[in-house]
Tab-separated table of C-alpha atoms in Angstrom:
chain	number	residue	atom	x	y	z
A	254	MET	CA	54.690	98.678	139.522
A	255	ILE	CA	56.570	98.348	136.081
A	256	ALA	CA	59.614	100.021	137.378
A	257	PRO	CA	60.894	98.282	140.207
A	258	MET	CA	59.816	95.420	138.285
A	259	PHE	CA	62.907	95.940	135.957
A	260	SER	CA	64.725	97.217	138.355
A	261	ARG	CA	64.829	94.126	140.249
A	262	LEU	CA	64.860	91.624	136.894
A	263	ARG	CA	67.882	93.209	136.005
A	264	GLN	CA	69.610	91.902	138.699
A	265	VAL	CA	68.016	88.488	138.848
A	266	LEU	CA	69.122	87.965	134.414
A	267	ILE	CA	72.539	89.300	135.380
A	268	ALA	CA	73.200	87.418	138.681
A	269	GLY	CA	71.345	84.383	137.105
A	270	GLY	CA	73.622	84.631	134.114
A	271	VAL	CA	70.205	84.155	132.052
A	272	LEU	CA	70.486	87.501	130.304
A	273	SER	CA	72.224	90.736	130.447
A	274	LEU	CA	69.971	94.115	129.833
A	275	ALA	CA	70.633	97.439	129.207
A	276	SER	CA	71.029	99.967	132.082
A	277	ALA	CA	68.240	101.546	131.008
A	278	CYS	CA	65.844	98.975	132.239
A	279	ALA	CA	66.570	99.938	135.848
A	280	SER	CA	65.150	103.488	135.107
A	281	MET	CA	62.025	102.204	133.187
A	282	PRO	CA	60.638	105.668	131.379
A	283	GLY	CA	56.879	106.164	130.356
A	284	GLY	CA	55.094	105.075	127.421
A	285	ASP	CA	56.950	103.581	124.103
A	286	SER	CA	60.634	103.278	126.079
A	287	ARG	CA	58.648	100.959	128.344
A	288	LEU	CA	56.927	98.528	125.736
A	289	ALA	CA	60.568	98.918	123.806
A	290	GLN	CA	61.756	97.204	127.033
A	291	CYS	CA	59.384	94.659	127.220
A	292	SER	CA	59.939	93.908	123.297
A	293	SER	CA	63.273	93.770	123.976
A	294	LEU	CA	63.184	91.571	127.724
A	295	ILE	CA	61.161	88.814	125.336
A	296	ASP	CA	63.600	89.002	122.484
A	297	ARG	CA	66.250	87.995	124.422
A	298	VAL	CA	64.416	85.509	126.912
A	299	ASP	CA	64.054	83.599	123.629
A	300	LYS	CA	67.121	83.261	122.588
A	301	ARG	CA	67.952	82.439	125.629
A	302	ILE	CA	65.751	79.669	125.531
A	303	ALA	CA	66.760	78.829	122.177
A	304	VAL	CA	70.533	78.848	123.045
A	305	LYS	CA	69.531	75.985	126.305
A	306	GLN	CA	67.344	74.161	123.943
A	307	VAL	CA	64.872	74.346	126.721
A	308	GLY	CA	62.192	75.106	124.487
A	309	ASP	CA	58.207	73.693	124.662
A	310	ALA	CA	56.973	72.017	121.450
A	311	GLU	CA	53.253	71.856	122.626
A	312	ALA	CA	52.190	74.486	121.059
A	313	GLU	CA	53.241	76.595	117.833
A	314	PRO	CA	54.816	80.363	118.666
A	315	VAL	CA	52.560	82.640	116.227
A	316	ASP	CA	55.506	84.446	114.198
A	317	GLY	CA	55.051	87.761	114.602
A	318	PHE	CA	52.896	87.796	117.952
A	319	SER	CA	55.775	86.267	120.856
A	320	TYR	CA	53.356	86.435	123.370
A	321	LEU	CA	51.329	84.282	121.465
A	322	ARG	CA	51.250	80.117	120.894
A	323	ILE	CA	48.417	78.145	118.653
A	324	ASN	CA	47.410	74.462	118.281
A	325	ARG	CA	45.642	72.939	115.894
A	326	PHE	CA	42.050	72.756	117.583
A	327	LEU	CA	42.505	77.141	117.926
A	328	ALA	CA	43.465	76.884	114.513
A	329	SER	CA	40.292	75.745	113.091
A	330	PHE	CA	38.210	79.002	114.623
A	331	ARG	CA	40.488	81.015	111.865
A	332	GLU	CA	37.166	81.545	109.715
A	333	GLU	CA	34.761	82.122	112.225
A	334	LEU	CA	35.877	84.604	114.081
A	335	GLY	CA	34.269	87.733	112.599
A	336	ASP	CA	32.289	89.225	116.256
A	337	ALA	CA	34.355	90.840	118.310
A	338	PRO	CA	33.651	88.492	121.328
A	339	VAL	CA	34.803	85.678	119.808
A	340	PHE	CA	37.569	86.741	118.262
A	341	ASP	CA	39.012	88.344	122.070
A	342	GLU	CA	38.081	84.705	123.193
A	343	TRP	CA	41.111	82.884	121.194
A	344	VAL	CA	43.282	85.340	121.904
A	345	ARG	CA	42.720	85.200	124.995
A	346	ARG	CA	43.257	81.570	124.920
A	347	LEU	CA	46.132	81.829	122.316
A	348	ARG	CA	47.519	83.653	125.242
A	349	ALA	CA	46.655	81.415	127.590
A	350	LEU	CA	48.877	78.803	125.628
A	351	ASP	CA	52.221	80.954	125.416
A	352	ARG	CA	51.786	81.608	129.439
A	353	GLU	CA	51.558	77.863	129.804
A	354	ALA	CA	54.474	77.474	128.051
A	355	ARG	CA	56.675	80.344	128.916
A	356	ILE	CA	56.170	78.589	132.783
A	357	VAL	CA	57.981	75.855	131.691
A	358	GLU	CA	60.316	77.092	129.784
A	359	LEU	CA	61.591	79.649	132.405
A	360	GLN	CA	61.509	77.078	135.131
A	361	ASN	CA	63.471	74.630	132.873
A	362	LEU	CA	66.167	77.440	131.927
A	363	GLY	CA	66.632	78.077	135.204
A	364	ALA	CA	64.461	81.512	135.814
A	365	ALA	CA	61.140	80.850	137.802
A	366	ASN	CA	61.751	84.005	139.483
A	367	ILE	CA	61.429	86.374	136.243
A	368	ILE	CA	58.040	83.896	135.383
A	369	ALA	CA	55.575	87.003	136.342
A	370	MET	CA	57.871	89.684	134.817
A	371	VAL	CA	57.454	87.838	130.870
A	372	ASP	CA	54.355	87.595	131.578
A	373	GLU	CA	53.034	91.227	132.708
A	374	CYS	CA	55.467	92.363	129.853
A	375	ALA	CA	53.693	89.892	127.103
A	376	GLU	CA	50.149	91.702	128.350
A	377	MET	CA	51.153	94.879	127.462
A	378	LEU	CA	52.726	94.132	124.065
A	379	LEU	CA	49.573	92.304	123.210
A	380	THR	CA	47.229	95.666	124.704
A	381	ARG	CA	49.733	97.655	122.544
A	382	ASP	CA	48.760	95.659	119.556
A	383	ALA	CA	45.303	94.907	119.955
A	384	LYS	CA	44.831	98.633	119.427
A	385	ASP	CA	46.093	98.987	115.983
A	386	ALA	CA	43.196	98.775	113.566
A	387	ALA	CA	45.283	95.585	111.161
A	388	PHE	CA	45.568	93.125	114.721
A	389	GLN	CA	42.854	90.943	113.919
A	390	SER	CA	43.706	90.375	109.928
A	391	ARG	CA	47.985	89.996	110.612
A	392	LEU	CA	47.728	87.515	113.578
A	393	LEU	CA	45.149	85.716	111.631
A	394	LYS	CA	47.398	85.879	109.087
A	395	ALA	CA	50.462	84.289	111.107
A	396	ALA	CA	48.220	81.923	113.172
A	397	ARG	CA	49.078	78.871	111.337
A	398	PRO	CA	48.617	75.273	112.874
A	399	PRO	CA	51.775	73.319	112.677
A	400	HIS	CA	52.813	70.444	110.592
A	401	HIS	CA	54.759	67.727	111.829
A	402	TYR	CA	54.901	66.312	107.893
A	403	ASN	CA	58.785	67.703	106.220
A	404	ASP	CA	57.536	67.875	102.369
A	405	TRP	CA	61.380	68.495	101.357
A	406	VAL	CA	62.288	65.122	103.398
A	407	ARG	CA	59.909	63.561	101.578
A	408	ALA	CA	60.634	64.833	98.239
A	409	ALA	CA	64.247	63.638	98.535
A	410	GLY	CA	62.687	60.057	99.888
A	411	LEU	CA	61.427	59.159	96.656
A	412	TYR	CA	58.162	59.350	98.663
A	413	PRO	CA	56.028	58.327	95.269
A	414	LEU	CA	58.055	55.215	95.145
A	415	THR	CA	58.934	54.493	98.712
A	416	HIS	CA	55.584	54.542	100.465
A	417	ILE	CA	54.465	52.177	98.710
A	418	GLY	CA	56.452	49.607	100.893
A	419	VAL	CA	55.875	51.166	103.770
A	420	ALA	CA	52.320	50.815	102.922
A	421	LEU	CA	52.655	47.367	102.163
A	422	GLY	CA	54.581	46.818	105.379
A	423	PHE	CA	51.417	48.073	107.277
A	424	GLU	CA	49.123	45.326	106.076
A	425	ARG	CA	51.368	43.154	107.509
A	426	TRP	CA	50.545	44.205	110.520
A	427	LYS	CA	47.647	44.663	110.548
A	428	VAL	CA	47.090	40.740	109.346
A	429	ASP	CA	49.349	39.997	112.459
A	430	ASN	CA	47.504	41.934	114.901
A	431	LEU	CA	44.071	42.839	114.258
A	432	PRO	CA	42.961	39.144	114.169
A	433	ALA	CA	43.164	39.046	117.786
A	434	PHE	CA	40.116	41.539	118.714
A	435	GLY	CA	37.533	38.697	117.663
A	436	GLU	CA	39.106	36.515	120.516
A	437	ASP	CA	37.938	35.787	123.934
A	438	PRO	CA	39.975	38.524	126.110
A	439	SER	CA	38.843	35.674	129.146
A	440	THR	CA	41.367	33.742	127.645
A	441	TRP	CA	44.126	35.980	128.906
A	442	ARG	CA	43.253	36.915	131.924
A	443	ALA	CA	45.601	34.854	133.725
A	444	SER	CA	48.505	36.614	132.521
A	445	GLU	CA	47.584	39.700	133.299
A	446	THR	CA	48.374	42.311	135.604
A	447	ARG	CA	45.199	44.901	135.882
A	448	TYR	CA	45.766	48.656	136.686
A	449	ALA	CA	43.685	51.172	137.259
A	450	THR	CA	42.455	54.763	139.100
A	451	PRO	CA	40.652	54.177	142.215
A	452	ALA	CA	37.104	54.011	142.091
A	453	SER	CA	35.274	57.372	142.842
A	454	PRO	CA	31.586	58.299	143.070
A	455	ASP	CA	29.899	57.432	140.068
A	456	LEU	CA	28.499	59.932	137.914
A	457	SER	CA	25.596	59.461	135.460
A	458	ASP	CA	25.475	60.421	131.795
A	459	ILE	CA	23.565	63.729	133.002
A	460	ASP	CA	26.229	64.922	135.587
A	461	VAL	CA	28.971	64.287	132.929
A	462	GLY	CA	26.860	66.575	130.581
A	463	ALA	CA	25.740	69.149	132.836
A	464	PHE	CA	29.336	69.853	133.891
A	465	ILE	CA	29.780	70.236	129.589
A	466	ASP	CA	27.563	72.365	129.603
A	467	LEU	CA	27.873	75.083	132.199
A	468	SER	CA	31.936	74.755	131.230
A	469	ALA	CA	30.681	75.914	127.402
A	470	GLN	CA	29.343	79.395	128.850
A	471	ASN	CA	32.389	81.288	126.476
A	472	PRO	CA	32.144	82.981	123.238
A	473	LEU	CA	33.672	79.957	121.402
A	474	GLY	CA	31.551	77.287	123.055
A	475	ILE	CA	34.387	75.629	124.376
A	476	PRO	CA	33.792	73.050	127.393
A	477	ASP	CA	36.428	73.863	130.251
A	478	ILE	CA	37.120	71.721	132.464
A	479	THR	CA	39.313	71.754	135.319
A	480	GLY	CA	40.256	70.818	137.883
A	481	SER	CA	38.187	68.939	140.553
A	482	VAL	CA	35.483	68.316	138.114
A	483	LEU	CA	38.108	66.944	135.244
A	484	ARG	CA	39.538	64.740	137.715
A	485	ARG	CA	36.176	63.474	138.625
A	486	MET	CA	35.157	63.406	135.059
A	487	ALA	CA	38.258	61.279	133.941
A	488	GLU	CA	38.315	59.149	136.458
A	489	ALA	CA	34.225	57.917	135.520
A	490	SER	CA	35.676	57.104	132.192
A	491	ALA	CA	38.774	55.903	132.748
A	492	PRO	CA	39.656	52.468	131.210
A	493	VAL	CA	41.606	49.674	132.973
A	494	PHE	CA	44.489	48.597	132.043
A	495	ALA	CA	44.909	45.020	131.422
A	496	ILE	CA	48.672	44.288	130.906
A	497	GLU	CA	50.544	40.925	129.601
A	498	GLU	CA	53.152	40.698	132.340
A	499	THR	CA	56.502	38.618	131.294
A	500	SER	CA	58.679	40.951	132.294
A	501	SER	CA	59.870	44.596	133.896
A	502	ALA	CA	59.145	46.024	131.133
A	503	ASP	CA	55.410	45.245	130.948
A	504	LYS	CA	55.266	47.328	134.008
A	505	LEU	CA	53.973	50.959	134.145
A	506	GLY	CA	55.865	53.568	136.322
A	507	ARG	CA	56.082	57.194	136.365
A	508	PRO	CA	58.846	58.743	133.426
A	509	SER	CA	61.941	60.792	134.889
A	510	LEU	CA	65.568	62.058	134.317
A	511	GLY	CA	68.363	61.794	136.085
A	512	GLY	CA	71.175	64.339	136.420
A	513	ASP	CA	73.945	65.253	133.538
A	514	GLY	CA	71.723	64.210	130.834
A	515	ALA	CA	70.707	60.844	132.015
A	516	ALA	CA	68.465	58.427	129.393
A	517	PRO	CA	64.952	58.599	130.828
A	518	HIS	CA	63.174	55.745	132.407
A	519	THR	CA	60.431	55.097	134.396
A	520	ASP	CA	60.055	53.904	138.761
A	521	PRO	CA	57.146	50.827	138.696
A	522	ASN	CA	56.860	51.705	142.904
A	523	ASP	CA	54.706	54.666	141.084
A	524	PRO	CA	52.621	53.901	138.262
A	525	VAL	CA	50.808	57.123	136.925
A	526	VAL	CA	48.126	57.912	134.600
A	527	TYR	CA	48.876	61.174	133.138
A	528	LEU	CA	44.925	63.158	132.296
A	529	ARG	CA	44.577	65.496	129.860
A	530	LEU	CA	41.370	67.514	128.412
A	531	THR	CA	41.541	68.058	124.166
A	532	HIS	CA	38.368	68.889	121.881
A	533	THR	CA	37.502	67.961	118.651
A	534	ARG	CA	34.631	69.330	116.648
A	535	MET	CA	31.685	67.639	114.848
A	536	ASP	CA	28.848	68.080	113.303
A	537	GLY	CA	28.757	71.603	114.573
A	538	GLU	CA	30.020	71.133	118.274
A	539	VAL	CA	32.467	71.308	120.057
A	540	LEU	CA	33.030	67.891	122.125
A	541	PRO	CA	35.641	67.551	125.223
A	542	GLN	CA	38.034	64.502	125.054
A	543	LEU	CA	39.647	62.487	128.227
A	544	VAL	CA	43.112	61.642	127.524
A	545	TYR	CA	45.311	59.297	129.665
A	546	THR	CA	48.506	58.357	129.457
A	547	VAL	CA	50.613	55.597	130.515
A	548	TRP	CA	54.541	54.461	130.469
A	549	PHE	CA	56.556	51.945	130.059
A	550	PRO	CA	60.561	51.722	130.473
A	551	GLU	CA	61.007	49.613	127.022
A	552	ARG	CA	59.960	48.256	123.906
A	553	PRO	CA	62.159	45.207	124.930
A	554	LYS	CA	63.856	44.592	121.562
A	555	GLU	CA	63.587	40.760	120.158
A	556	GLY	CA	66.374	40.308	118.791
A	557	THR	CA	69.480	41.664	116.677
A	558	PHE	CA	67.605	42.965	113.703
A	559	ASP	CA	64.275	44.397	115.918
A	560	ILE	CA	64.002	47.912	114.493
A	561	LEU	CA	61.015	48.463	116.922
A	562	GLY	CA	62.629	48.464	120.435
A	563	GLY	CA	63.926	50.538	122.388
A	564	ARG	CA	63.840	53.048	125.272
A	565	LEU	CA	60.612	54.132	126.912
A	566	ASP	CA	56.861	53.195	125.451
A	567	GLY	CA	53.743	55.111	126.108
A	568	PHE	CA	50.425	54.470	125.319
A	569	VAL	CA	47.538	56.591	124.893
A	570	TRP	CA	43.618	56.302	125.075
A	571	ARG	CA	41.386	59.441	123.728
A	572	VAL	CA	37.734	59.196	125.091
A	573	THR	CA	35.645	61.594	123.327
A	574	LEU	CA	32.299	62.416	125.290
A	575	ASP	CA	29.431	63.981	123.108
A	576	ARG	CA	27.527	67.028	125.126
A	577	GLN	CA	25.510	64.873	127.209
A	578	GLY	CA	28.006	63.180	128.555
A	579	ARG	CA	28.260	59.724	126.477
A	580	PRO	CA	30.840	58.274	124.375
A	581	LEU	CA	31.269	58.584	121.276
A	582	VAL	CA	34.339	57.080	119.508
A	583	TYR	CA	37.553	55.867	121.672
A	584	ASP	CA	40.761	55.617	120.326
A	585	SER	CA	44.467	54.572	120.859
A	586	PHE	CA	47.736	55.250	119.738
A	587	HIS	CA	51.392	54.630	121.014
A	588	SER	CA	53.107	57.921	122.027
A	589	CYS	CA	55.485	57.464	119.031
A	590	GLY	CA	52.014	58.298	116.911
A	591	CYS	CA	52.034	54.896	115.501
A	592	TYR	CA	49.285	52.059	115.848
A	593	HIS	CA	46.746	54.637	115.856
A	594	LEU	CA	43.128	52.555	116.224
A	595	PHE	CA	39.862	53.779	116.405
A	596	PHE	CA	36.652	52.083	118.200
A	597	PRO	CA	33.243	53.107	117.618
A	598	THR	CA	30.305	53.213	120.156
A	599	ASP	CA	27.020	52.446	118.980
A	600	LEU	CA	25.990	55.376	118.622
A	601	VAL	CA	28.214	56.348	115.551
A	602	GLN	CA	29.382	54.956	112.485
A	603	ARG	CA	32.067	54.607	110.739
A	604	VAL	CA	31.858	56.687	106.691
A	605	PRO	CA	34.549	55.720	103.727
A	606	VAL	CA	36.814	58.519	103.690
A	607	SER	CA	39.254	58.875	100.771
A	608	GLU	CA	41.956	57.311	102.396
A	609	ASP	CA	39.415	54.024	101.673
A	610	GLY	CA	40.436	53.715	98.602
A	611	ASP	CA	44.529	54.078	98.071
A	612	LEU	CA	47.249	53.190	99.784
A	613	ARG	CA	46.687	56.082	102.652
A	614	GLU	CA	46.501	54.724	106.126
A	615	GLU	CA	42.572	54.908	106.946
A	616	PRO	CA	41.411	55.369	109.815
A	617	LEU	CA	41.105	51.676	111.368
A	618	THR	CA	37.956	50.283	113.636
A	619	PRO	CA	39.023	46.717	114.689
A	620	MET	CA	35.526	46.705	116.808
A	621	GLN	CA	33.210	48.345	118.220
A	622	ALA	CA	33.463	49.024	121.701
A	623	PRO	CA	31.413	47.313	123.905
A	624	ARG	CA	28.753	49.278	125.867
A	625	LEU	CA	28.953	49.659	129.009
A	626	GLN	CA	26.260	49.069	131.718
A	627	GLU	CA	25.628	51.546	134.654
A	628	GLY	CA	28.961	50.836	137.064
A	629	GLU	CA	31.405	49.349	134.755
A	630	ARG	CA	34.853	49.950	133.476
A	631	LEU	CA	36.149	49.468	129.892
A	632	VAL	CA	39.255	46.985	129.926
A	633	LEU	CA	42.033	47.695	127.378
A	634	HIS	CA	44.094	44.305	127.331
A	635	LEU	CA	47.998	45.224	126.213
A	636	THR	CA	50.237	42.471	124.868
A	637	SER	CA	53.653	41.649	126.363
A	638	GLY	CA	56.656	43.311	124.999
A	639	SER	CA	54.892	45.418	121.837
A	640	HIS	CA	52.279	46.507	123.933
A	641	TYR	CA	49.887	46.403	121.026
A	642	LEU	CA	46.072	46.812	122.115
A	643	ARG	CA	44.878	43.090	121.708
A	644	GLY	CA	41.443	43.681	122.865
A	645	LEU	CA	38.512	45.501	125.007
A	646	SER	CA	36.371	44.120	127.320
A	647	THR	CA	33.933	45.472	130.137
A	648	THR	CA	34.097	44.658	133.670
A	649	PRO	CA	32.068	45.460	137.003
A	650	SER	CA	34.725	45.070	139.791
A	651	TRP	CA	38.354	46.259	139.197
A	652	GLU	CA	39.864	45.849	142.745
A	653	ASP	CA	42.525	43.883	142.709
A	654	ALA	CA	43.973	45.687	140.147
A	655	LYS	CA	47.240	48.122	141.022
A	656	ALA	CA	46.393	51.567	141.802
A	657	LEU	CA	47.340	54.583	139.335
A	658	ARG	CA	48.001	57.307	140.469
A	659	ALA	CA	46.030	60.323	138.262
A	660	VAL	CA	47.931	63.387	137.491
A	661	ASP	CA	46.722	66.219	135.781
A	662	GLU	CA	48.806	67.403	133.226
A	663	HIS	CA	48.362	70.859	132.984
A	664	ALA	CA	49.154	70.801	137.061
A	665	ALA	CA	52.002	73.438	137.942
A	666	PRO	CA	55.001	72.824	138.598
A	667	GLU	CA	55.663	69.450	136.392
A	668	PHE	CA	52.832	69.585	133.443
A	669	GLY	CA	53.176	66.531	133.086
A	670	LEU	CA	56.721	66.138	131.932
A	671	ARG	CA	56.924	68.891	130.684
A	672	SER	CA	59.161	70.134	133.789
A	673	LEU	CA	60.567	67.393	136.070
A	674	ALA	CA	63.161	68.268	138.184
A	675	THR	CA	66.412	66.856	138.205
A	676	ASP	CA	68.260	67.765	141.638
A	677	GLU	CA	66.731	70.301	144.230
A	678	THR	CA	67.202	73.470	141.669
A	679	THR	CA	67.091	72.017	138.562
A	680	ARG	CA	64.209	70.791	136.246
A	681	ARG	CA	64.368	69.589	132.574
A	682	SER	CA	61.969	68.813	130.316
A	683	LEU	CA	61.288	64.660	128.844
A	684	PHE	CA	60.870	66.328	125.312
A	685	SER	CA	63.048	67.987	123.781
A	686	PRO	CA	62.175	71.687	121.906
A	687	ASP	CA	61.453	69.627	118.749
A	688	GLY	CA	59.296	67.274	120.777
A	689	ILE	CA	60.771	64.002	120.729
A	690	VAL	CA	62.417	62.640	124.019
A	691	VAL	CA	65.708	62.264	123.437
A	692	GLY	CA	67.554	58.361	124.038
A	693	THR	CA	64.052	56.808	122.933
A	694	GLU	CA	64.977	56.755	118.650
A	695	ARG	CA	64.821	53.689	117.195
A	696	THR	CA	66.414	51.784	114.272
A	697	GLU	CA	63.316	52.350	112.250
A	698	ARG	CA	64.126	55.650	111.732
A	699	PHE	CA	66.857	54.643	109.116
A	700	ILE	CA	63.862	53.360	107.120
A	701	LEU	CA	60.989	55.247	107.634
A	702	TRP	CA	62.593	58.575	107.465
A	703	PRO	CA	61.281	58.980	103.567
A	704	MET	CA	57.830	59.344	104.959
A	705	GLY	CA	58.540	62.874	106.155
A	706	ILE	CA	58.567	62.224	109.984
A	707	SER	CA	60.734	63.153	112.658
A	708	SER	CA	62.551	60.327	114.073
A	709	PRO	CA	59.995	57.870	113.151
A	710	GLY	CA	59.319	55.438	116.088
A	711	ALA	CA	60.226	57.830	119.065
A	712	MET	CA	58.355	59.150	121.960
A	713	ARG	CA	57.487	62.376	121.357
A	714	GLN	CA	55.147	65.324	123.207
A	715	TRP	CA	51.147	66.337	122.432
A	716	GLY	CA	50.595	68.257	120.367
A	717	THR	CA	53.514	66.830	117.626
A	718	HIS	CA	51.666	63.146	117.158
A	719	ALA	CA	51.588	61.900	113.128
A	720	THR	CA	50.046	59.130	113.222
A	721	ALA	CA	49.923	58.013	109.660
A	722	PHE	CA	53.460	57.019	107.726
A	723	VAL	CA	51.393	56.621	104.606
A	724	GLY	CA	49.801	60.087	104.066
A	725	THR	CA	48.902	62.604	106.879
A	726	ARG	CA	46.929	62.500	110.056
A	727	HIS	CA	48.213	64.471	113.267
A	728	ALA	CA	46.416	62.622	116.544
A	729	ASP	CA	45.245	66.516	117.743
A	730	ASP	CA	43.446	67.239	114.005
A	731	PRO	CA	40.563	68.807	115.451
A	732	TYR	CA	38.288	67.725	112.375
A	733	LEU	CA	39.985	63.566	112.865
A	734	LEU	CA	36.669	62.361	114.062
A	735	ASP	CA	33.992	64.239	112.060
A	736	GLU	CA	35.162	63.215	108.663
A	737	ALA	CA	35.315	59.201	109.575
A	738	PHE	CA	32.356	58.867	111.869
A	739	LYS	CA	29.146	60.151	111.551
A	740	ARG	CA	26.090	60.031	114.533
């Protein structure tokens, strides 16, 4: 199998201009030479991906292990991998992260026809390295989570001084915007346009809890909910988006890319909500989280000196479920990582954290989430223009809402927005290799750069959201809720 594979690979790569391998590729001898050729292949593919700037930032490559990637959630298990089955399961998941990222990268490189070959090579290298007695210790040392704050930039920007002004600005934002959560949402109804996923057969908490339990039967106890089950669960917990609409900037749509590096835009005739499953760790349990992301064409500028406006504006809503299928905490933020808010249910309470006593941004809880009765959905009320969340309510009916098409962010070939077709033969990611959406830069970056976050205000990819300018906080920190909320 492997020798014909490399013979085909040589022709594909040379003809397609992706790589040029030595003639030995075609006549693959056995043993170490075969493995060396595999290592060379992946190295050259990675170099070509870097040159063409089609790298994917959702998970971090593990230094020295070119066939593995890691995220903050999986990195949180590093001290808990003493048993062989647990370690093997962890490695399998690192391999799966790399596999998906490579599919995205190779599609965007124009080399989708070598995906299977590269994956087979990656598996061979993993099998070889796993036989090394030092494999586990070397991997645990190298498997570090990504960090999206640059301490050198903070030092250059005199962060100990400049963060004070930013903290004061954030206090003004809270004074201007958080009181809206005390208003009656019914007064906004006339000016709002509602969007919702189509109604699906109701799932009880017992049903959802059973799905969670069954899907967590693995050595790490991670609920693996996929496919139609994930879609049913996501639709059962999906909110209704009630958006104050005063212009075309307030219409939800599907982001897309034109050819020749055209700036991203949205199609208002195809409103989409992107779904993904993530996980958090709370009270010693791994809990599932349902993430919903919608996109606006822009945040329009309100004047010449508006530093916050720009192309595209994404809004993220996350539902954290307990192992019985009940919502514990909701949270929201924009796709820039800004305006991170938390809404605990009556099953948890906010507890003091160290950020409460200084200038760092604390987990903001503007209100407790309303209790849902059977058959109800949560309604998210968003303002026009800024698309700030201004209130939560419930509704038993949403037949008047515009239909939102639900898209699984891990479904091939687009993988959400990571591999979009720009014409019949070309694919591109909405996100650059550092996770930023090029063309969505905001003027605020010239003011907030000392906070150490790359291009503050720009839209960015899942896994790269730093959600506090003052202090440090990542949206996908697996212990974020465990530290701020207790059952």
